[in-house]
Amino acid sequence: MTDPTKALREARAALDAVILEIQQVPRFRNFLAAPVFDDVAEAARQQPVTYLAAAERGRCRLGGAWR
């Protein structure tokens, strides 16, 4: 019988390796990277930005109005 936790860890390690490989391509260096404030600020200049957060006991929406 296989350990599902071990299989999940191995799959995640393989996914992380592929993501790192993709990030080696100059145009994709930020592929799946968490945005920094400047990224969010630039996006907000172009269109409304909304963050959604889900949790076991509720949810939250943070958003701004269009300028």
Coordinates of N, CA and C in Angstrom, one line a residue:
M1 N 0.8 -1.2 0.0 CA 0.0 0.0 0.0 C 0.9 1.2 0.0
T2 N 0.6 2.2 -0.8 CA 1.3 3.4 -0.9 C 0.8 4.5 0.1
D3 N 1.8 5.2 0.6 CA 1.5 6.3 1.6 C 1.0 7.5 0.8
P4 N -0.3 7.9 1.0 CA -0.8 9.0 0.2 C 0.0 10.3 0.5
T5 N 0.4 10.5 1.7 CA 1.2 11.7 2.0 C 2.5 11.8 1.3
K6 N 3.2 10.6 1.2 CA 4.4 10.5 0.5 C 4.2 10.8 -1.0
A7 N 3.2 10.2 -1.6 CA 2.8 10.5 -3.0 C 2.5 11.9 -3.2
L8 N 1.8 12.6 -2.3 CA 1.5 14.0 -2.5 C 2.7 14.8 -2.4
R9 N 3.6 14.5 -1.5 CA 4.9 15.3 -1.4 C 5.7 15.1 -2.6
E10 N 5.8 13.9 -3.2 CA 6.5 13.7 -4.4 C 6.0 14.4 -5.6
A11 N 4.6 14.4 -5.7 CA 4.0 15.2 -6.8 C 4.2 16.7 -6.6
R12 N 4.2 17.2 -5.4 CA 4.5 18.6 -5.2 C 5.9 18.9 -5.5
A13 N 6.8 18.1 -5.2 CA 8.2 18.3 -5.5 C 8.4 18.3 -7.1
A14 N 7.7 17.4 -7.8 CA 7.8 17.4 -9.2 C 7.2 18.7 -9.8
L15 N 6.1 19.1 -9.3 CA 5.5 20.4 -9.7 C 6.4 21.6 -9.5
D16 N 7.0 21.6 -8.3 CA 7.9 22.7 -8.0 C 9.1 22.7 -8.9
A17 N 9.6 21.5 -9.3 CA 10.7 21.5 -10.2 C 10.4 22.0 -11.6
V18 N 9.1 21.7 -12.1 CA 8.7 22.2 -13.3 C 8.5 23.7 -13.3
I19 N 8.0 24.2 -12.2 CA 7.8 25.6 -12.1 C 9.1 26.3 -12.1
L20 N 10.1 25.8 -11.4 CA 11.5 26.4 -11.5 C 12.0 26.4 -12.9
E21 N 11.8 25.3 -13.6 CA 12.3 25.2 -15.0 C 11.6 26.3 -15.8
I22 N 10.3 26.5 -15.7 CA 9.6 27.5 -16.4 C 10.1 28.9 -16.1
Q23 N 10.4 29.1 -14.8 CA 10.9 30.4 -14.4 C 12.3 30.7 -14.9
Q24 N 13.0 29.8 -15.5 CA 14.3 30.0 -16.1 C 14.2 30.7 -17.5
V25 N 13.0 30.6 -18.1 CA 12.7 31.3 -19.3 C 12.5 32.8 -19.0
P26 N 13.3 33.7 -19.6 CA 13.3 35.1 -19.3 C 11.9 35.7 -19.2
R27 N 11.0 35.4 -20.1 CA 9.7 36.1 -20.1 C 8.8 35.5 -19.0
F28 N 9.2 34.4 -18.4 CA 8.4 33.7 -17.4 C 9.0 33.7 -16.0
R29 N 10.0 34.6 -15.8 CA 10.7 34.5 -14.5 C 9.8 34.7 -13.3
N30 N 8.7 35.4 -13.5 CA 7.7 35.6 -12.4 C 6.5 34.6 -12.4
F31 N 6.6 33.6 -13.2 CA 5.6 32.6 -13.3 C 5.2 32.0 -12.0
L32 N 3.9 32.1 -11.6 CA 3.4 31.7 -10.3 C 4.1 32.2 -9.1
A33 N 4.8 33.3 -9.2 CA 5.4 34.0 -8.1 C 4.4 34.9 -7.4
A34 N 4.4 35.0 -6.1 CA 3.5 35.8 -5.4 C 3.8 37.3 -5.8
P35 N 2.7 38.1 -6.0 CA 2.9 39.4 -6.4 C 3.5 40.3 -5.3
V36 N 4.2 41.3 -5.7 CA 4.7 42.3 -4.7 C 3.8 43.5 -4.8
F37 N 3.9 44.4 -3.9 CA 3.1 45.6 -3.9 C 3.1 46.3 -5.2
D38 N 4.2 46.5 -5.8 CA 4.3 47.2 -7.1 C 3.5 46.6 -8.2
D39 N 3.4 45.2 -8.2 CA 2.6 44.5 -9.2 C 1.1 44.8 -9.0
V40 N 0.7 44.8 -7.7 CA -0.7 45.1 -7.4 C -1.0 46.5 -7.7
A41 N -0.2 47.5 -7.4 CA -0.4 48.9 -7.6 C -0.5 49.1 -9.1
E42 N 0.3 48.5 -9.9 CA 0.3 48.7 -11.4 C -1.1 48.1 -11.9
A43 N -1.4 46.9 -11.4 CA -2.7 46.3 -11.9 C -3.9 47.2 -11.5
A44 N -3.8 47.8 -10.3 CA -4.9 48.7 -9.9 C -5.0 49.9 -10.7
R45 N -4.0 50.4 -11.3 CA -4.0 51.6 -12.2 C -4.8 51.2 -13.4
Q46 N -4.8 50.0 -13.8 CA -5.4 49.6 -15.1 C -6.8 49.1 -15.0
Q47 N -7.1 48.5 -13.8 CA -8.5 48.0 -13.6 C -8.7 47.7 -12.1
P48 N -10.0 47.5 -11.7 CA -10.2 47.2 -10.3 C -9.5 45.9 -9.9
V49 N -9.1 45.9 -8.6 CA -8.5 44.7 -8.1 C -9.2 44.3 -6.8
T50 N -9.5 43.0 -6.8 CA -10.3 42.4 -5.6 C -9.5 41.2 -5.1
Y51 N -9.4 41.1 -3.8 CA -8.8 39.9 -3.2 C -9.9 39.1 -2.5
L52 N -9.9 37.8 -2.7 CA -10.8 36.9 -2.1 C -10.1 36.0 -1.2
A53 N -10.6 35.8 0.0 CA -10.0 34.8 1.0 C -11.1 34.0 1.5
A54 N -10.9 32.7 1.5 CA -11.8 31.7 2.0 C -11.2 31.0 3.2
A55 N -12.0 30.7 4.2 CA -11.5 30.0 5.4 C -12.6 29.1 5.8
E56 N -12.3 28.2 6.7 CA -13.2 27.2 7.2 C -14.5 27.9 7.8
R57 N -14.2 29.0 8.5 CA -15.3 29.7 9.2 C -15.7 31.0 8.6
G58 N -15.6 31.2 7.4 CA -16.0 32.4 6.7 C -15.2 32.8 5.5
R59 N -15.4 34.0 5.1 CA -14.7 34.4 3.9 C -14.6 35.9 4.0
C60 N -13.8 36.5 3.1 CA -13.5 37.9 3.1 C -13.3 38.4 1.6
R61 N -13.8 39.6 1.3 CA -13.5 40.2 0.0 C -12.9 41.6 0.3
L62 N -11.8 41.9 -0.3 CA -11.2 43.2 -0.2 C -11.2 43.8 -1.6
G63 N -11.8 44.9 -1.8 CA -11.8 45.4 -3.2 C -11.9 46.9 -3.1
G64 N -11.6 47.5 -4.3 CA -11.6 49.0 -4.4 C -12.5 49.4 -5.5
A65 N -12.9 50.6 -5.5 CA -13.8 51.2 -6.6 C -13.0 51.6 -7.7
W66 N -13.6 51.6 -8.9 CA -12.9 52.0 -10.1 C -12.8 53.5 -10.0
R67 N -11.6 54.0 -10.4 CA -11.3 55.5 -10.4 C -11.8 56.1 -11.6

